[in-house]
Structures are given as C-alpha cells and as structure tokens.
Tab-separated table of C-alpha atoms and ligand atoms in Angstrom:
chain	number	residue	atom	x	y	z
A	1	MET	CA	117.567	111.350	86.383
A	2	ASN	CA	119.081	109.760	83.351
A	3	ASN	CA	118.964	112.036	80.313
A	4	LYS	CA	119.907	109.229	77.999
A	5	MET	CA	116.752	107.367	78.843
A	6	GLU	CA	115.601	105.800	75.621
A	7	TYR	CA	112.020	105.236	76.634
A	8	ASP	CA	109.477	108.008	77.211
A	9	VAL	CA	108.248	106.921	80.637
A	10	LYS	CA	106.896	110.370	81.425
A	11	GLY	CA	104.738	110.584	78.293
A	12	HIS	CA	103.376	107.057	78.641
A	13	LEU	CA	102.657	107.501	82.334
A	14	HIS	CA	100.579	110.602	81.678
A	15	GLN	CA	98.721	108.886	78.840
A	16	ILE	CA	97.561	106.255	81.321
A	17	LEU	CA	96.841	108.667	84.170
A	18	ASP	CA	94.755	110.847	81.839
A	19	THR	CA	92.429	107.944	81.059
A	20	LEU	CA	91.881	106.728	84.633
A	21	PRO	CA	88.710	107.956	86.314
A	22	GLN	CA	88.783	109.276	89.863
A	23	GLY	CA	88.834	106.501	92.400
A	24	VAL	CA	91.041	104.218	90.309
A	25	ARG	CA	94.638	104.159	91.467
A	26	LEU	CA	97.608	103.227	89.348
A	27	VAL	CA	100.124	100.670	90.547
A	28	ALA	CA	103.066	101.094	88.182
A	29	ILE	CA	104.492	97.620	87.635
A	30	SER	CA	108.234	98.122	87.459
A	31	LYS	CA	109.487	94.524	87.549
A	32	TYR	CA	112.506	93.948	85.285
A	33	HIS	CA	112.740	97.682	84.589
A	34	PRO	CA	115.738	99.766	85.667
A	35	GLN	CA	115.687	102.198	88.556
A	36	GLU	CA	115.959	105.188	86.188
A	37	TYR	CA	112.525	104.337	84.834
A	38	ILE	CA	111.063	104.298	88.324
A	39	GLU	CA	112.784	107.601	89.082
A	40	ALA	CA	111.274	109.107	85.938
A	41	ALA	CA	107.763	108.089	87.033
A	42	TYR	CA	108.498	109.203	90.592
A	43	ALA	CA	109.491	112.641	89.308
A	44	GLU	CA	105.987	112.890	87.809
A	45	GLY	CA	104.417	112.192	91.181
A	46	GLN	CA	103.826	108.432	90.888
A	47	ARG	CA	104.347	106.816	94.302
A	48	VAL	CA	102.871	103.316	94.061
A	49	PHE	CA	104.988	100.676	92.339
A	50	GLY	CA	104.612	96.912	92.037
A	51	GLU	CA	107.260	94.209	91.918
A	52	SER	CA	107.026	90.443	91.711
A	53	HIS	CA	110.409	89.192	92.954
A	54	GLU	CA	111.633	89.565	96.495
A	55	GLN	CA	115.292	90.245	95.685
A	56	GLU	CA	114.582	92.773	92.980
A	57	LEU	CA	112.115	94.524	95.267
A	58	ARG	CA	114.659	94.622	98.080
A	59	GLN	CA	117.335	96.183	95.863
A	60	LYS	CA	114.977	98.817	94.515
A	61	HIS	CA	113.545	99.558	97.945
A	62	GLU	CA	117.045	100.198	99.278
A	63	ALA	CA	118.101	102.379	96.360
A	64	LEU	CA	114.985	104.471	95.793
A	65	PRO	CA	113.084	107.114	97.813
A	66	SER	CA	111.566	105.899	101.051
A	67	ASP	CA	108.100	107.337	100.393
A	68	ILE	CA	107.484	104.873	97.557
A	69	GLU	CA	104.647	102.476	98.376
A	70	TRP	CA	105.761	99.048	97.237
A	71	HIS	CA	103.167	96.459	96.309
A	72	PHE	CA	104.216	92.848	96.032
A	73	ILE	CA	102.302	91.188	93.174
A	74	GLY	CA	104.146	87.928	92.461
A	75	HIS	CA	104.044	84.452	93.851
A	76	LEU	CA	105.430	84.687	97.380
A	77	GLN	CA	107.120	81.770	99.089
A	78	THR	CA	106.616	81.650	102.843
A	79	ASN	CA	110.375	81.690	103.472
A	80	LYS	CA	110.639	85.058	101.691
A	81	VAL	CA	107.887	86.765	103.676
A	82	LYS	CA	110.220	87.974	106.413
A	83	TYR	CA	112.309	89.973	103.953
A	84	ILE	CA	109.482	92.101	102.568
A	85	VAL	CA	107.162	92.495	105.560
A	86	PRO	CA	109.230	95.219	107.289
A	87	TYR	CA	108.646	97.730	104.495
A	88	VAL	CA	106.091	96.503	101.959
A	89	SER	CA	102.923	98.574	101.641
A	90	MET	CA	100.655	95.834	100.309
A	91	ILE	CA	100.978	92.158	99.428
A	92	GLU	CA	98.460	91.656	96.623
A	93	SER	CA	99.106	87.987	95.973
A	94	VAL	CA	97.958	86.110	99.073
A	95	ASP	CA	96.566	82.771	97.967
A	96	SER	CA	96.694	80.517	101.014
A	97	MET	CA	96.039	80.498	104.740
A	98	LYS	CA	99.605	79.311	105.259
A	99	LEU	CA	100.959	82.431	103.579
A	100	MET	CA	98.578	84.699	105.457
A	101	LYS	CA	99.667	83.191	108.769
A	102	GLU	CA	103.317	83.724	107.972
A	103	ILE	CA	102.680	87.352	107.013
A	104	ASN	CA	100.842	87.814	110.302
A	105	ARG	CA	103.681	86.195	112.254
A	106	GLN	CA	106.398	88.302	110.638
A	107	ALA	CA	104.350	91.489	110.837
A	108	GLU	CA	103.819	90.967	114.548
A	109	LYS	CA	107.584	90.616	115.007
A	110	CYS	CA	108.205	94.034	113.529
A	111	GLY	CA	105.167	95.675	115.049
A	112	ARG	CA	103.351	96.290	111.769
A	113	THR	CA	99.988	95.551	110.271
A	114	VAL	CA	100.392	94.559	106.625
A	115	ASN	CA	97.732	95.253	104.016
A	116	ILE	CA	96.942	92.261	101.842
A	117	LEU	CA	94.659	91.270	98.994
A	118	LEU	CA	93.338	87.782	98.375
A	119	GLU	CA	94.411	86.647	94.915
A	120	LEU	CA	91.696	84.917	92.931
A	121	HIS	CA	92.109	82.318	90.254
A	122	ILE	CA	89.335	82.852	87.753
A	123	ALA	CA	91.272	82.699	84.485
A	124	GLU	CA	91.218	79.442	82.554
A	125	GLU	CA	95.000	79.117	82.433
A	126	SER	CA	96.150	76.460	84.845
A	127	THR	CA	99.493	78.184	85.373
A	128	LYS	CA	98.085	81.109	87.308
A	129	TYR	CA	98.209	81.154	91.084
A	130	GLY	CA	95.341	82.144	93.282
A	131	LEU	CA	92.284	80.948	95.161
A	132	THR	CA	89.245	79.706	93.288
A	133	PRO	CA	86.112	81.595	94.297
A	134	GLU	CA	85.060	78.549	96.320
A	135	ALA	CA	88.421	78.340	98.111
A	136	CYS	CA	88.244	82.061	98.811
A	137	ARG	CA	84.771	81.721	100.359
A	138	GLN	CA	85.987	78.770	102.411
A	139	LEU	CA	89.021	80.650	103.695
A	140	LEU	CA	86.859	83.479	104.959
A	141	GLU	CA	84.180	81.153	106.307
A	142	ASP	CA	86.794	79.297	108.373
A	143	GLY	CA	87.235	82.513	110.305
A	144	GLU	CA	90.838	82.010	111.373
A	145	TRP	CA	91.751	85.309	109.700
A	146	ARG	CA	89.722	87.166	112.318
A	147	GLU	CA	92.395	86.375	114.907
A	148	MET	CA	95.215	87.787	112.816
A	149	GLN	CA	95.850	91.193	114.291
A	150	HIS	CA	98.740	92.045	111.976
A	151	VAL	CA	97.114	91.362	108.628
A	152	ARG	CA	94.503	93.664	107.143
A	153	ILE	CA	92.472	92.158	104.301
A	154	CYS	CA	91.839	95.054	101.918
A	155	GLY	CA	90.120	93.306	99.014
A	156	LEU	CA	90.656	91.045	96.023
A	157	MET	CA	93.199	90.789	93.227
A	158	MET	CA	92.933	88.864	89.957
A	159	MET	CA	94.432	88.474	86.502
A	160	ALA	CA	92.129	87.778	83.585
A	161	SER	CA	92.982	85.130	81.024
A	162	PHE	CA	95.574	86.114	78.439
A	163	VAL	CA	93.206	85.910	75.456
A	164	ASP	CA	91.960	88.152	72.646
A	165	ASP	CA	88.318	87.545	73.511
A	166	ARG	CA	87.317	90.798	75.241
A	167	GLU	CA	84.005	89.318	76.379
A	168	GLN	CA	85.760	86.498	78.183
A	169	ILE	CA	87.998	89.005	79.945
A	170	ARG	CA	84.932	91.024	80.905
A	171	ARG	CA	83.131	87.923	82.234
A	172	GLU	CA	86.098	86.974	84.386
A	173	MET	CA	86.433	90.457	85.834
A	174	GLN	CA	82.703	90.611	86.447
A	175	THR	CA	82.922	87.287	88.304
A	176	ALA	CA	85.570	88.856	90.549
A	177	ALA	CA	83.438	91.967	91.033
A	178	ASN	CA	80.413	89.880	92.025
A	179	LEU	CA	82.481	87.870	94.469
A	180	PHE	CA	83.820	91.081	95.975
A	181	ASP	CA	80.250	92.304	96.579
A	182	GLU	CA	79.243	88.981	98.099
A	183	LEU	CA	82.224	88.857	100.471
A	184	LYS	CA	81.918	92.511	101.365
A	185	ALA	CA	78.301	92.003	102.423
A	186	LYS	CA	78.955	88.783	104.281
A	187	TYR	CA	82.232	89.440	106.099
A	188	PHE	CA	83.290	93.067	105.741
A	189	ALA	CA	80.117	95.139	105.775
A	190	ASN	CA	81.455	97.211	108.672
A	191	ASP	CA	85.090	97.172	107.599
A	192	ASP	CA	86.021	100.150	105.434
A	193	ALA	CA	89.460	98.687	104.751
A	194	PHE	CA	87.938	95.979	102.541
A	195	CYS	CA	87.461	98.158	99.471
A	196	GLU	CA	90.069	97.271	96.846
A	197	ARG	CA	89.477	95.484	93.550
A	198	SER	CA	92.850	95.045	91.890
A	199	TRP	CA	92.398	94.065	88.265
A	200	GLY	CA	93.420	95.422	84.911
A	201	MET	CA	96.808	95.338	83.183
A	202	SER	CA	98.186	97.072	80.092
A	203	ASP	CA	95.931	95.264	77.634
A	204	ASP	CA	92.709	95.091	79.595
A	205	TYR	CA	92.588	97.946	82.078
A	206	GLN	CA	89.732	99.736	80.312
A	207	ILE	CA	87.527	96.680	80.821
A	208	ALA	CA	88.782	96.538	84.400
A	209	VAL	CA	87.692	100.114	85.039
A	210	GLU	CA	84.268	99.295	83.582
A	211	THR	CA	83.931	96.336	85.938
A	212	GLY	CA	84.699	98.291	89.090
A	213	SER	CA	88.455	98.046	89.485
A	214	THR	CA	89.892	100.411	92.093
A	215	MET	CA	93.515	99.593	91.345
A	216	VAL	CA	95.020	98.869	87.942
A	217	ARG	CA	98.442	97.245	87.674
A	218	ILE	CA	100.144	98.522	84.549
A	219	GLY	CA	103.700	97.822	83.454
A	220	THR	CA	104.295	97.550	79.715
A	221	SER	CA	102.179	100.541	78.695
A	222	ILE	CA	104.241	102.787	80.973
A	223	PHE	CA	107.751	101.336	80.849
A	224	GLY	CA	107.775	99.457	77.539
A	225	PRO	CA	108.502	95.783	76.963
A	226	ARG	CA	110.325	93.966	79.733
A	227	VAL	CA	113.769	92.537	79.049
A	228	TYR	CA	114.027	89.250	80.955
B	301	PLP	C1	103.561	91.893	85.254
B	301	PLP	C2	102.245	91.995	85.919
B	301	PLP	C3	101.364	93.037	85.626
B	301	PLP	C4	101.626	94.099	84.550
B	301	PLP	O1	101.447	93.574	83.266
B	301	PLP	P1	101.570	94.518	81.957
B	301	PLP	O2	100.929	93.709	80.901
B	301	PLP	O3	103.017	94.737	81.733
B	301	PLP	O4	100.837	95.773	82.239
B	301	PLP	C5	100.177	93.113	86.357
B	301	PLP	N1	99.874	92.208	87.312
B	301	PLP	C6	100.700	91.185	87.612
B	301	PLP	C7	100.299	90.213	88.682
B	301	PLP	C8	101.897	91.043	86.933
B	301	PLP	O5	102.703	90.017	87.237
C-alpha cells in the first residue's frame, strides 16, 4: 500500500459503510482512480468495485487481487462485451436486447453465466442511457430472454436526475422501485436471483436507501473527486 496516499480512502469508506443498513451493499466506484486507492479499500475488506470503461477495467482486473468482484456500470458497446465477460461479476448497464444477446453469446463461449441488471432511464436528462419503463416492460414481455441460458437477470439499475430537488430524486427512485415490484411479481416471482435494486450515488444514496435500494454505487464520497 502506498503510504504517501494523499486521500483518506479508509476513513471515507468507513463513514459510508457505517451509514448503510444491513441488506444494502456498497459498490465502490473506482473509475478514474488509481490502483492504490482500490488497494486501500480492499485492505479494509471492500471487495465489490465498479468501473465504466472496458480498458481501464481490464488493466485493474489484471493488476489487482483476483477475488475482487468487478461490476461494469458504463455504457457498453457490443464489440467490447467479449473482453469483460470472462471475468466480470455483474454488468449493471444492460439497456438493449442486442446487448443482452451478445453477453449471452460470449458467456456461453466461456462457459459462464453472467449476472446482469436492466438499466432504466427515468431521469429527465436526455443524455442518460437506459430503457424507459415501457421499453423495459416490452423487453421482458417479448420473452426472448427466457431462452438465454448464460445471462441471469438480477434486477434493475438507475441513475436519478442530477438536480438539487430532493423530491424529484425521490420520485424517480420510487418509480424504479414500483417498476421493480411490478416486474418481480409478473416475471420473477419464483426467481430469487431477481432481487437487486441498484440506485444511489454519493449525493443521493440516503434517498436511495429509503426507497429500497439494495446496492449503492458510490465513488466520490469514498475516493474523492475524479481527475479526468
Ligand atoms: C460514476 C458513477 C457512479 C458514482 O458516482 P459518484 O457521484 O462519484 O458517487 C455511480 N453510478 C454510475 C453509473 C456512475 O457512472
């Protein structure tokens, strides 16, 4: 570990962990942060980390301990799927049938079943990726996913709008929570794997916990501001 580390990853990590209720897991979002920061969190027992770029993930995966569970959280191009499928623990950002099919195809090749989340677009910003609630319902109604033996749909992921209005953030997360309940009842009632609600980031994770998040994705509050 790097003694010259200028940022108190350990202290910030424990501040977050101390506030999370049981049943809410932390995905430490390490994108753009150096390996020493990940090692510092790892030394404190953190094992789940999230990255949003395939190349950066690959480099960190190769350099860091093999029991880290890597979550992919960024926009994923189908031609990059083959590079992450052999080792990734969860792909949280699946927003099309085309992408799901490619994950299934590549996972079959390496004899794996890959955990995925369906990424929702509920925020008002037009720049965010994801399925609208209607598109998400349609994707599941189509039923093609039932034939994909190498993809396991574990729940939903979303990002709330980047706004100061806490009530708007709460409404958006509640919309995701309601959709989760609807889909769970309709398609996954007997499937224990469909249980994850991934929402909540540094600025809004308390609201996320209040609206039933099972997985918060926190970067800045643990590792400090990102240097792009
Ligand atoms: C970067 C990122 C996060 C973490 O955001 P912070 O504000 O740094 O906590 C969470 N989710 C996604 C999808 C991200 O891209």
